[in-house]
PDB file of C-alpha atoms and ligand atoms in Angstrom:
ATOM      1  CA  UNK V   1     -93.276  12.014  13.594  1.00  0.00           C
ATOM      2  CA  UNK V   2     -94.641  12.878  16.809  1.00  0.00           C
ATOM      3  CA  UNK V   3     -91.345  11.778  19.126  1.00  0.00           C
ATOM      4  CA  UNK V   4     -88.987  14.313  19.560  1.00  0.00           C
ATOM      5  CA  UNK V   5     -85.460  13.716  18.746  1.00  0.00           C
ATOM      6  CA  UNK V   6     -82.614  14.139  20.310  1.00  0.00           C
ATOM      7  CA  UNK V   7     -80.739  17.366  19.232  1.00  0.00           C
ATOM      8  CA  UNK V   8     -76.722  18.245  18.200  1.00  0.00           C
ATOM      9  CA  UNK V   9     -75.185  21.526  17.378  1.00  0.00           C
ATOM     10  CA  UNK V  10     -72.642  21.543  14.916  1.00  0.00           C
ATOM     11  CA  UNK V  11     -70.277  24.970  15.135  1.00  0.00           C
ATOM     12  CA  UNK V  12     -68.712  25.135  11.718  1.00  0.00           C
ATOM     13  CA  UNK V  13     -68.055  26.282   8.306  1.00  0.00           C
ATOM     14  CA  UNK V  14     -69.919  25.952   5.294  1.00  0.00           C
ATOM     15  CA  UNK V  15     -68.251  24.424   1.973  1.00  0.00           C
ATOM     16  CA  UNK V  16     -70.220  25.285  -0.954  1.00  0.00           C
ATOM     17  CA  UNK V  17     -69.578  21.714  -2.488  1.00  0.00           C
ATOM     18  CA  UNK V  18     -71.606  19.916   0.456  1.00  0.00           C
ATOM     19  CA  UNK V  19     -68.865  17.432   1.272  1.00  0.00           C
ATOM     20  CA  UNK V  20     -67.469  18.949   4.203  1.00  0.00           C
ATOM     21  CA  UNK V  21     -68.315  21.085   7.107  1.00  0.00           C
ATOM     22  CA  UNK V  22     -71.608  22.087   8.371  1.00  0.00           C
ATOM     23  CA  UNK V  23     -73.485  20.014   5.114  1.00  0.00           C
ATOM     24  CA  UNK V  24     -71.310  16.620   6.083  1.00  0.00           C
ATOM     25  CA  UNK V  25     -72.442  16.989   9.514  1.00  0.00           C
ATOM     26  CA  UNK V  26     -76.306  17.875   9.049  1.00  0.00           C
ATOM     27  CA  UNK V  27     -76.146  14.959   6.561  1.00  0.00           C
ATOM     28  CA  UNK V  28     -74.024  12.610   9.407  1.00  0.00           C
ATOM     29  CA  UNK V  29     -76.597  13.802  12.115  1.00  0.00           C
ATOM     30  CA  UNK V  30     -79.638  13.251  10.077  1.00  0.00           C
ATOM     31  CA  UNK V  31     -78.410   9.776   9.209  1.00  0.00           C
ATOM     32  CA  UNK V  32     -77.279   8.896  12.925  1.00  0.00           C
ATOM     33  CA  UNK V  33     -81.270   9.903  13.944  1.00  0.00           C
ATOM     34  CA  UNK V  34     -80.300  13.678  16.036  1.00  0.00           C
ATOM     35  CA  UNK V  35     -81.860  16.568  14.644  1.00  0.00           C
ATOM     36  CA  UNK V  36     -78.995  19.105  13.860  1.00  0.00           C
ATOM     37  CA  UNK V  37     -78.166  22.386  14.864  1.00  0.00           C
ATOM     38  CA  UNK V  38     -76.126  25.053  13.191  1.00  0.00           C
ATOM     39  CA  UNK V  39     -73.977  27.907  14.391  1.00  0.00           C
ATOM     40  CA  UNK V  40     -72.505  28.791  10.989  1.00  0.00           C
ATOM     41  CA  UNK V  41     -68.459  30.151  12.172  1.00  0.00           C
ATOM     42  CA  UNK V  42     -67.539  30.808   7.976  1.00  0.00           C
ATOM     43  CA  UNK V  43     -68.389  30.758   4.556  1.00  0.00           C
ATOM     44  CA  UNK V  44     -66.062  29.086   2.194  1.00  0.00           C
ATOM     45  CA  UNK V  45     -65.811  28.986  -1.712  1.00  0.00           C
ATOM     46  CA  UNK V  46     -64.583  25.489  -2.649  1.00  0.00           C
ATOM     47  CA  UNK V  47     -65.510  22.869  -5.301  1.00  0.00           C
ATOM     48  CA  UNK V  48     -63.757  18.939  -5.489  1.00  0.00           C
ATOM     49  CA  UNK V  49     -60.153  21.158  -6.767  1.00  0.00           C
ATOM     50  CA  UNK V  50     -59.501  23.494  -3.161  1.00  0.00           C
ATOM     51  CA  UNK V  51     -60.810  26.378  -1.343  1.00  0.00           C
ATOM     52  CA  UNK V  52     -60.703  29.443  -3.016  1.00  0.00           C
ATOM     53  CA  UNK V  53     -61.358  31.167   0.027  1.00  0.00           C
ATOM     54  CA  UNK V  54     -63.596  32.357   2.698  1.00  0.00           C
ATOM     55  CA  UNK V  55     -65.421  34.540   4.878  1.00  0.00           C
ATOM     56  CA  UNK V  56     -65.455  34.409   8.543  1.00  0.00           C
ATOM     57  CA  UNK V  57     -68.603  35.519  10.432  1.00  0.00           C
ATOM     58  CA  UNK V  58     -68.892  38.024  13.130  1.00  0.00           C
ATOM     59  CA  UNK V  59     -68.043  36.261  17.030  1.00  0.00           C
ATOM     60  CA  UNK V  60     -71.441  37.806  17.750  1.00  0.00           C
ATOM     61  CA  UNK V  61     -73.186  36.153  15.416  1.00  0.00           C
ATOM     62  CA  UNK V  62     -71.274  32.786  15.573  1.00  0.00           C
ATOM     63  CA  UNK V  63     -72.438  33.342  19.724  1.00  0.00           C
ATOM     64  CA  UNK V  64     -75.971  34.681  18.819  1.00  0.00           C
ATOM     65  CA  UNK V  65     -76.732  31.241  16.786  1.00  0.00           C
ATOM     66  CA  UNK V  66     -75.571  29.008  19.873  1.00  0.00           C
ATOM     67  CA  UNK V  67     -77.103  30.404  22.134  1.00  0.00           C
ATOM     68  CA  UNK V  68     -80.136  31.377  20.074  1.00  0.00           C
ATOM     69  CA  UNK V  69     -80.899  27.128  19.840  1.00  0.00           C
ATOM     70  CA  UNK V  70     -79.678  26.410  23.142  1.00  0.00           C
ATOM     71  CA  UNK V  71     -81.954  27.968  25.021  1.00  0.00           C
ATOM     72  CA  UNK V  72     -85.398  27.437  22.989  1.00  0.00           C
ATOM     73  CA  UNK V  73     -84.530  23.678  21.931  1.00  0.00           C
ATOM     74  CA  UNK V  74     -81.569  22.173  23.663  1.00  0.00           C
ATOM     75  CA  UNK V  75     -78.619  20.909  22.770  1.00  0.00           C
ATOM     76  CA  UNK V  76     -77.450  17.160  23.560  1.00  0.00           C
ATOM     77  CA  UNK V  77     -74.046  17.268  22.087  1.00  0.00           C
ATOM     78  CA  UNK V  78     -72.026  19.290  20.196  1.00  0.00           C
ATOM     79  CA  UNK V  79     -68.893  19.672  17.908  1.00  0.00           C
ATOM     80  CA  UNK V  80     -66.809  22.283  16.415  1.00  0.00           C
ATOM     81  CA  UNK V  81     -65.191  22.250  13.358  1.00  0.00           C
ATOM     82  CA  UNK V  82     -64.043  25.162  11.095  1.00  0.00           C
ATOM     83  CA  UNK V  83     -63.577  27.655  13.522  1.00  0.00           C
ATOM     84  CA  UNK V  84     -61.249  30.399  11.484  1.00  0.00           C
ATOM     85  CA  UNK V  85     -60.373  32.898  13.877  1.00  0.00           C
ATOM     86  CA  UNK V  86     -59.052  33.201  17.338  1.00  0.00           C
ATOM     87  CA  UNK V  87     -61.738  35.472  18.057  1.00  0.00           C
ATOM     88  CA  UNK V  88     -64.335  33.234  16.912  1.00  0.00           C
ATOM     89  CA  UNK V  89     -62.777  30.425  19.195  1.00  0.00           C
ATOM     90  CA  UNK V  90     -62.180  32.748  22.404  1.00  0.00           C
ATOM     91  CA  UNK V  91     -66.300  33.612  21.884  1.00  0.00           C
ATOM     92  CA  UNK V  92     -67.455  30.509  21.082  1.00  0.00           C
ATOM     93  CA  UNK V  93     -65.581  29.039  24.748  1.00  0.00           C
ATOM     94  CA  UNK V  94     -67.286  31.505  26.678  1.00  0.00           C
ATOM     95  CA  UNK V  95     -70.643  30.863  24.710  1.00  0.00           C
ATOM     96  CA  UNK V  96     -69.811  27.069  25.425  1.00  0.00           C
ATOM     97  CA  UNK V  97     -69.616  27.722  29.192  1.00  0.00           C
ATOM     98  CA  UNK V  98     -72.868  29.460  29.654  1.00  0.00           C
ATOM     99  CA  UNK V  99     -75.221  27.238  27.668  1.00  0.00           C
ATOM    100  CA  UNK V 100     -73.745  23.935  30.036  1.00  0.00           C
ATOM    101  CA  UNK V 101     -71.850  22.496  26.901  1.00  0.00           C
ATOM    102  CA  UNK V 102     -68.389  21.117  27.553  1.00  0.00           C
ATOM    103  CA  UNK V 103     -65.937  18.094  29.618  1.00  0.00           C
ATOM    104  CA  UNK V 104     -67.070  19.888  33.348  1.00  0.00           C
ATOM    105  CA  UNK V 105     -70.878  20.170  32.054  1.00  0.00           C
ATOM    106  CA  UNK V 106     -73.920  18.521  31.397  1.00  0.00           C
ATOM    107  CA  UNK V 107     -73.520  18.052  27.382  1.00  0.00           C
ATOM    108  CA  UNK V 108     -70.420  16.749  25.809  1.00  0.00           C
ATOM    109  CA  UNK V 109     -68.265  18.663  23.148  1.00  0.00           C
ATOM    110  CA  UNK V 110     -66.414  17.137  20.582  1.00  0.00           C
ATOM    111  CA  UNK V 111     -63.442  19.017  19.393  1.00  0.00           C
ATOM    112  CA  UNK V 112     -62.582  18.518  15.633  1.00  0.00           C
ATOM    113  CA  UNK V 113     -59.252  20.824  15.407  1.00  0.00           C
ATOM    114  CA  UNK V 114     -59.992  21.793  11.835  1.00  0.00           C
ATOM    115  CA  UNK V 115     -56.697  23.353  10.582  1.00  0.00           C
ATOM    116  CA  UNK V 116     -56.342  22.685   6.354  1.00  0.00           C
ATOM    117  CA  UNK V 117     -58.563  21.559   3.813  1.00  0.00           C
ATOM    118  CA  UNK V 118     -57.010  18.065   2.253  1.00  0.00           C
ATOM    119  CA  UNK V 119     -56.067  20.111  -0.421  1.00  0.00           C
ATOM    120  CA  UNK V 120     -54.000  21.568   2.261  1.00  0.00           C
ATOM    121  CA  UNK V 121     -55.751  24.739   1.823  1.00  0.00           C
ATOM    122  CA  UNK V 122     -55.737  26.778   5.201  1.00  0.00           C
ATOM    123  CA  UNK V 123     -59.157  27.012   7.149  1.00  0.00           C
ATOM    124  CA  UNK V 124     -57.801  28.634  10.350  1.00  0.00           C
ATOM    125  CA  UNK V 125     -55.552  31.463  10.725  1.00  0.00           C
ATOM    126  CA  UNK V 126     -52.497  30.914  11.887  1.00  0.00           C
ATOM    127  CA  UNK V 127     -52.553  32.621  15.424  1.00  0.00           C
ATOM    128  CA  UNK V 128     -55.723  30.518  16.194  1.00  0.00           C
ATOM    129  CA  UNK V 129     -53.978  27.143  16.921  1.00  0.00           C
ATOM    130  CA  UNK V 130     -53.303  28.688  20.330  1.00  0.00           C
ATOM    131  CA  UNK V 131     -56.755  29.645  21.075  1.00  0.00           C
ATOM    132  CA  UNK V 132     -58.010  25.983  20.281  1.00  0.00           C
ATOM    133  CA  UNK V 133     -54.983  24.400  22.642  1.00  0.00           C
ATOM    134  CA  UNK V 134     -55.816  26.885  25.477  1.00  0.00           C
ATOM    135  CA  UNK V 135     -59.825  27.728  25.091  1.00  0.00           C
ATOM    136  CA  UNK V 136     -61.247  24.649  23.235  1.00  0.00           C
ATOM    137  CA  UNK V 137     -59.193  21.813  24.392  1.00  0.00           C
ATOM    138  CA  UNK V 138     -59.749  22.668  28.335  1.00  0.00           C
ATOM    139  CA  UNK V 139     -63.099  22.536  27.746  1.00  0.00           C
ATOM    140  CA  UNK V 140     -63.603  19.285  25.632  1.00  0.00           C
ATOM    141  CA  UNK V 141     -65.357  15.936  26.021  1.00  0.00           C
ATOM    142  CA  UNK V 142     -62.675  14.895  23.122  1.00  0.00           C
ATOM    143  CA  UNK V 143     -60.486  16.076  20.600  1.00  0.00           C
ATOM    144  CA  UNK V 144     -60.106  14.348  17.243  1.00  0.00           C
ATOM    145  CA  UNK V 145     -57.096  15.587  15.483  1.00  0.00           C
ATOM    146  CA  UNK V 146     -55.756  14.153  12.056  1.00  0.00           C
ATOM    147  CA  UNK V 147     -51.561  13.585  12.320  1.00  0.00           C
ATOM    148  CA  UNK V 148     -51.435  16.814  10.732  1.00  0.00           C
ATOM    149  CA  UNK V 149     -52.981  18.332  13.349  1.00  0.00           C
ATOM    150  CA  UNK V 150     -51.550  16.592  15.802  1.00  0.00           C
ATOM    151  CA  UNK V 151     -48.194  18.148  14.244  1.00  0.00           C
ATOM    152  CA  UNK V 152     -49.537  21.592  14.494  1.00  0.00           C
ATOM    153  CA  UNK V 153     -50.953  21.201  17.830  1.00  0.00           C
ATOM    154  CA  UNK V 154     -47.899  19.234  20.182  1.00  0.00           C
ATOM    155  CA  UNK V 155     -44.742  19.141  17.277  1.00  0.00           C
ATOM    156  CA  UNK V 156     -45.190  15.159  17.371  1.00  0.00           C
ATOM    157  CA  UNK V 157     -44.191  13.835  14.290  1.00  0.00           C
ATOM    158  CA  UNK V 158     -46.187  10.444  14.100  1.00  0.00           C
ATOM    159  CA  UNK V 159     -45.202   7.552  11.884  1.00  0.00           C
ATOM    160  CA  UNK V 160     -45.623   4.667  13.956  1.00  0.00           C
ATOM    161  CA  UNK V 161     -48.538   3.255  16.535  1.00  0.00           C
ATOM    162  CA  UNK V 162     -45.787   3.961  19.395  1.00  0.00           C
ATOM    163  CA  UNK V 163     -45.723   7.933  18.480  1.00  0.00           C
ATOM    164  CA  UNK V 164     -49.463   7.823  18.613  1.00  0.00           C
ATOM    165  CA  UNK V 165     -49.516   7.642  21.690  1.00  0.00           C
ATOM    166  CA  UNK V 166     -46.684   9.948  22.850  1.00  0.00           C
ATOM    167  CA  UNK V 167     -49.283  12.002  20.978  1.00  0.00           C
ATOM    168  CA  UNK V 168     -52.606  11.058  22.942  1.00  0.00           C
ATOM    169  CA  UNK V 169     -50.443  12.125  26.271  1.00  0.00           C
ATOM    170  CA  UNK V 170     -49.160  15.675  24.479  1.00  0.00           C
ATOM    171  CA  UNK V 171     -52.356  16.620  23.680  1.00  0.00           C
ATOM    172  CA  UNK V 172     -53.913  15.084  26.808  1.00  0.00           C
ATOM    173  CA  UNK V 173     -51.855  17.741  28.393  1.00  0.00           C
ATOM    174  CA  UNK V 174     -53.745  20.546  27.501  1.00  0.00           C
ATOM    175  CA  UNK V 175     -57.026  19.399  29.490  1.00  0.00           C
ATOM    176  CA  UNK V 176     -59.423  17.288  27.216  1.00  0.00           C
ATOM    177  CA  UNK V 177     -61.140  14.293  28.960  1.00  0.00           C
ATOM    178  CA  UNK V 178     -60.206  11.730  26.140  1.00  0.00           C
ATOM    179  CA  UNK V 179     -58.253  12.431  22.531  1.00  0.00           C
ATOM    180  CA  UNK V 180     -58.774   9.978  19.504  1.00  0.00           C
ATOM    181  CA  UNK V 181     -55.403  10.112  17.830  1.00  0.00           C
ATOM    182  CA  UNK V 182     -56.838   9.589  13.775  1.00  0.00           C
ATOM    183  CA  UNK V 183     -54.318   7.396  11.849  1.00  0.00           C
ATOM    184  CA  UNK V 184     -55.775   7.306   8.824  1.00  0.00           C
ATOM    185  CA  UNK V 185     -52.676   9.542   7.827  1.00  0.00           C
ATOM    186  CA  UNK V 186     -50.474   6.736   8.135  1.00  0.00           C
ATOM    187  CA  UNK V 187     -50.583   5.303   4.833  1.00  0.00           C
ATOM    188  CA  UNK V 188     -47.696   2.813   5.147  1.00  0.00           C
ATOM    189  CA  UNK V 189     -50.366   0.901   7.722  1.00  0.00           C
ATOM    190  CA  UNK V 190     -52.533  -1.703   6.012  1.00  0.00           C
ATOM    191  CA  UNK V 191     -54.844  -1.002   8.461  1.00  0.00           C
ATOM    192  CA  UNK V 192     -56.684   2.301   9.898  1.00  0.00           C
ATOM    193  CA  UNK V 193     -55.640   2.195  13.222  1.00  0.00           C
ATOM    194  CA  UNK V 194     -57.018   5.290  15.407  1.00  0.00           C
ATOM    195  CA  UNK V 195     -56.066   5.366  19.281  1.00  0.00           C
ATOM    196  CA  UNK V 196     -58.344   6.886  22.195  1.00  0.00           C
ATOM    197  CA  UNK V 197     -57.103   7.538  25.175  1.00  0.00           C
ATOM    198  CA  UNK V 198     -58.233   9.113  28.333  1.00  0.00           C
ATOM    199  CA  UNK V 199     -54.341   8.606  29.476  1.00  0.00           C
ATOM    200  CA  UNK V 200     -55.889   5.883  31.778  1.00  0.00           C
ATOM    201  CA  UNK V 201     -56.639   3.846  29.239  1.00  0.00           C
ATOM    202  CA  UNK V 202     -55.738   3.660  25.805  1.00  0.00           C
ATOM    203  CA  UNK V 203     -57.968   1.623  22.831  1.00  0.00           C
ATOM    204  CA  UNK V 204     -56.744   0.908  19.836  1.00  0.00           C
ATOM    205  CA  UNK V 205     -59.561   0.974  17.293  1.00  0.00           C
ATOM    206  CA  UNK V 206     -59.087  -0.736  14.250  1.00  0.00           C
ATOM    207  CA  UNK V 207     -60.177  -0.528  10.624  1.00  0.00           C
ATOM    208  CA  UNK V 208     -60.462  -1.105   7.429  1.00  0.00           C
ATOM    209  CA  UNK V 209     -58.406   0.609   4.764  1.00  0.00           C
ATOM    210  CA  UNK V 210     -60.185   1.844   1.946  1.00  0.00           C
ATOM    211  CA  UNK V 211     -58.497   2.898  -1.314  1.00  0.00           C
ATOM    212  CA  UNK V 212     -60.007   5.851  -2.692  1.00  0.00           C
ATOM    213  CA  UNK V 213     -59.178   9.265  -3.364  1.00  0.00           C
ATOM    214  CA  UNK V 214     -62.559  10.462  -2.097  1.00  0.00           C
ATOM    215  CA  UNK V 215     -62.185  11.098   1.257  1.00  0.00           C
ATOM    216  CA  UNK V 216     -63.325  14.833   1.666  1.00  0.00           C
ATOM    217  CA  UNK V 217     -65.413  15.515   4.672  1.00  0.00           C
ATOM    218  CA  UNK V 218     -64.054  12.417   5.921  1.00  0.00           C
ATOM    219  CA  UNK V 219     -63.041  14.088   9.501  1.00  0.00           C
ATOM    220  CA  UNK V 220     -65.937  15.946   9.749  1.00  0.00           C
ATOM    221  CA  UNK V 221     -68.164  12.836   9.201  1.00  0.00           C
ATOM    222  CA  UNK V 222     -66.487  10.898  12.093  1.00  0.00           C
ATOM    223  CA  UNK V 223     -65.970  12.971  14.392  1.00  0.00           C
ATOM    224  CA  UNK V 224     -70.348  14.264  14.071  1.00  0.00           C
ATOM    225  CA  UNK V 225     -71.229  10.493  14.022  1.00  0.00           C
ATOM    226  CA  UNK V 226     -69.175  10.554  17.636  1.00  0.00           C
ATOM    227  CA  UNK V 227     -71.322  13.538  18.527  1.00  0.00           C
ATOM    228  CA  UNK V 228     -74.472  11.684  17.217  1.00  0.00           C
ATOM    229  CA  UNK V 229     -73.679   8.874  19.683  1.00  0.00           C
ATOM    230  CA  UNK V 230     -72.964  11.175  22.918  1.00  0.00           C
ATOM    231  CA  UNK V 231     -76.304  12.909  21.802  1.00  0.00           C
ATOM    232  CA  UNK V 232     -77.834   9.385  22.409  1.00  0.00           C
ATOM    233  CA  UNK V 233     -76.285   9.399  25.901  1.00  0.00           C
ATOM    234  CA  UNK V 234     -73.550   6.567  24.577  1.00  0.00           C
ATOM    235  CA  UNK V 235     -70.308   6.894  26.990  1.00  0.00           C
ATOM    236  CA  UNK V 236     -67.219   7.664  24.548  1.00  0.00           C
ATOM    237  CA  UNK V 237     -65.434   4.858  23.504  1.00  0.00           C
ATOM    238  CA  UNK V 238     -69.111   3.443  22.778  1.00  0.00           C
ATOM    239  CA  UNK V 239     -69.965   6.856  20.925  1.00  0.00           C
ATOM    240  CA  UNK V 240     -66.096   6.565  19.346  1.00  0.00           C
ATOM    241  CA  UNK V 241     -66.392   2.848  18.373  1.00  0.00           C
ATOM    242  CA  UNK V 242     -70.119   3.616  16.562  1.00  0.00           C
ATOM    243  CA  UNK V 243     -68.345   6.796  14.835  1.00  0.00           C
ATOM    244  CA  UNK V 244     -65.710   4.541  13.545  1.00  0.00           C
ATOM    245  CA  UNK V 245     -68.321   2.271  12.040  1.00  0.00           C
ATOM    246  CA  UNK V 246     -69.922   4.770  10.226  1.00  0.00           C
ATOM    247  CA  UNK V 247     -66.856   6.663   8.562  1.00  0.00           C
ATOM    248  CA  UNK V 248     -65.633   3.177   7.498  1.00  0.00           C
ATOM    249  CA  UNK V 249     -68.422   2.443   5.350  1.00  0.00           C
ATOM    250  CA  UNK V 250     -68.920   5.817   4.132  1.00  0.00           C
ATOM    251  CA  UNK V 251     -65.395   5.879   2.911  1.00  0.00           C
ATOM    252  CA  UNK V 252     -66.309   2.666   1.264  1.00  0.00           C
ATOM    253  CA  UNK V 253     -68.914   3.943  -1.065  1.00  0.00           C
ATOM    254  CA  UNK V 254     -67.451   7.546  -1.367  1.00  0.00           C
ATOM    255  CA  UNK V 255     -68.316   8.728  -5.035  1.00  0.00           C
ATOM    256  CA  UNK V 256     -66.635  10.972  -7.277  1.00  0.00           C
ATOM    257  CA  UNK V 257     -67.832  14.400  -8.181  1.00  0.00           C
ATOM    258  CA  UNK V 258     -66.405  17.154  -9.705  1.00  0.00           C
ATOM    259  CA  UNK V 259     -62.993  16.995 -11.098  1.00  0.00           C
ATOM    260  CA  UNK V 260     -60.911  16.734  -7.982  1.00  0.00           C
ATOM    261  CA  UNK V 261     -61.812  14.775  -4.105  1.00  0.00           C
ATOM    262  CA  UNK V 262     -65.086  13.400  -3.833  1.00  0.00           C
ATOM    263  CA  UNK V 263     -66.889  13.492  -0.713  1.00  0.00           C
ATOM    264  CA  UNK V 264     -67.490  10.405   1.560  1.00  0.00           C
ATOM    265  CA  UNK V 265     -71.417   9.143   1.353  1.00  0.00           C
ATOM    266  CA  UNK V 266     -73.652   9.057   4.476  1.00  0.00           C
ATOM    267  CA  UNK V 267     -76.501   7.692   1.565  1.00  0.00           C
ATOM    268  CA  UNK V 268     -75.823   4.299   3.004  1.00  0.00           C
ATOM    269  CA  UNK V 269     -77.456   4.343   5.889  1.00  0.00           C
ATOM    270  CA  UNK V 270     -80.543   6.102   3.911  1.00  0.00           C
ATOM    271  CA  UNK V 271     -83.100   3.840   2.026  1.00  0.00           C
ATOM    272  CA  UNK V 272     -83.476   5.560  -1.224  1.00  0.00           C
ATOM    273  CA  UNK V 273     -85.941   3.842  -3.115  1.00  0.00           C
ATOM    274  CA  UNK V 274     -88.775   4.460  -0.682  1.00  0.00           C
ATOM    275  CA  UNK V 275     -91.161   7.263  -1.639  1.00  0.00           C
ATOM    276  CA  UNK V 276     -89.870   7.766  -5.061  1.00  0.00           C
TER     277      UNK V 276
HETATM  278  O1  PXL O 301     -62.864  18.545   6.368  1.00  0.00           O
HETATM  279  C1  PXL O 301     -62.478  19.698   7.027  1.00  0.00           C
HETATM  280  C2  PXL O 301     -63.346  20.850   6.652  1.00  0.00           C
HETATM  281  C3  PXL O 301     -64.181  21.394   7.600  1.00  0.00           C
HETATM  282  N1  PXL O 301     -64.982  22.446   7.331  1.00  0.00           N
HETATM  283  C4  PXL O 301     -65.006  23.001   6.122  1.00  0.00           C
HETATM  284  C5  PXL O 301     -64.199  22.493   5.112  1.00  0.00           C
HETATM  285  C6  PXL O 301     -63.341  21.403   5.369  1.00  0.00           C
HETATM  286  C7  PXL O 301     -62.489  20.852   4.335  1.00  0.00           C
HETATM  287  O2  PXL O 301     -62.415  21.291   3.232  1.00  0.00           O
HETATM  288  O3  PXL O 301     -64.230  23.053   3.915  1.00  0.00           O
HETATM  289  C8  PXL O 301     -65.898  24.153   5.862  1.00  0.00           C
END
């Protein structure tokens, strides 16, 4: 290949069974045509049953990688995802403002608010939900909390479409440029129903509802497909609306492995039996 691609940064964990975190989003990004980018924030120790635990990495370092690609290759887009600590978050916001990455500068950021596992195994410490509301929210292109999240973040219990979006205008509050409002949560719905809103307008995006217990890496895999698009210079609900296409089908052929969640496939959009 002599054509350069265009380039996203993923800031996130690693999960040592590849469903999740920074390997769902290299995988997501390599499928959607970017060439990733890493700034690893944590190392976990998980299989299909939970996380057993993890291991954050020093601010400095987490800051070091970003900036480290940044400047030598350039970065299109990026998202967060695990980000453990409120130190990491506080350093990774200022690291965000002086390589031009954010809402107010030239590259988007897409903020995944990773709280729990779906195990509901805790990936962020407690104290650190403030530090993504005040540092990472201010300074994102979008947010894309689950209705857990969404509970941590504004206390809005959702259970309907009308709550959703008394939740796209709490969390609009704290200074993104547009939220997607993930109901996939809402089981009772027959359909998969997220809502973006820029609190001028608000879309209703609509899916199908897949029924499968692998789902892990689910929220990660949507929310780099978005960042995939905005690396392609998409606007958002374009970049949102191409996301939403991809997670859909990679819920639908989601395999099982291990004894516990399976991880949703990217494979699809890969042609396997060339080259073998
Ligand atoms: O899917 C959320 C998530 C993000 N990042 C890491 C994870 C998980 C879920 O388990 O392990 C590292």
């Amino acid at each position: 290949m002599t054509t350069t691609p265009r380039t996203a940064l993923t800031i996130a964990g690693s999960d040592s069974g590849g469903g999740a975190g920074i390997q769902a989003d290299l995988r997501t990004f390599f499928a959607c045509g970017v060439h990733g980018l890493t700034a690893v924030t944590a190392v976990t120790v998980q299989n299909s049953l939970g996380v057993r635990g993890f291991t954050e990495i020093p601010p400095e370092v987490v800051s070091a990688q970003i900036k480290a690609v940044a400047g030598d290759m350039g970065v299109h887009a990026a998202k967060t995802g695990m980000l453990a600590t409120a130190e990491i978050i506080q350093t990774v916001a200022k690291t965000l403002d002086e390589v031009h990455i954010g809402r107010d500068a030239h590259f988007p950021l897409v903020v995944d608010p990773v709280a729990a596992s779906m195990h509901g195994d805790a990936l962020l410490r407690e104290e650190a939900l403030e530090a993504i509301r005040t540092e990472l929210f201010p300074r994102a292109t979008l947010v894309t909390p689950n209705l857990d999240e969404v509970r941590l973040l504004t206390g809005v219990e959702v259970t309907d479409r009308e709550d959703q979006r008394r939740a796209a205008d709490a969390l609009l509050e704290f200074g993104p440029l547009w939220v997607l409002v993930k109901g996939g949560h809402l089981y009772d719905d027959p359909e998969c129903v997220d809502l973006l809103s820029d609190g001028v307008q608000y879309i209703e995006l609509s899916g199908h509802r897949h029924e499968t217990p692998h789902t892990h890496g689910g929220g990660d895999t949507l929310a780099s497909a978005i960042t995939a698009a905005l690396a392609h210079e998409l606007g958002v609900p374009d970049a949102v609306a191409e996301g939403k296409r991809f997670i859909e089908r990679s819920v639908a052929e989601a395999y099982p492995l291990g004894e516990g969640i399976g991880p949703v496939s990217q494979f699809w959009r890969v042609d396997l039996h060339k080259g073998w």
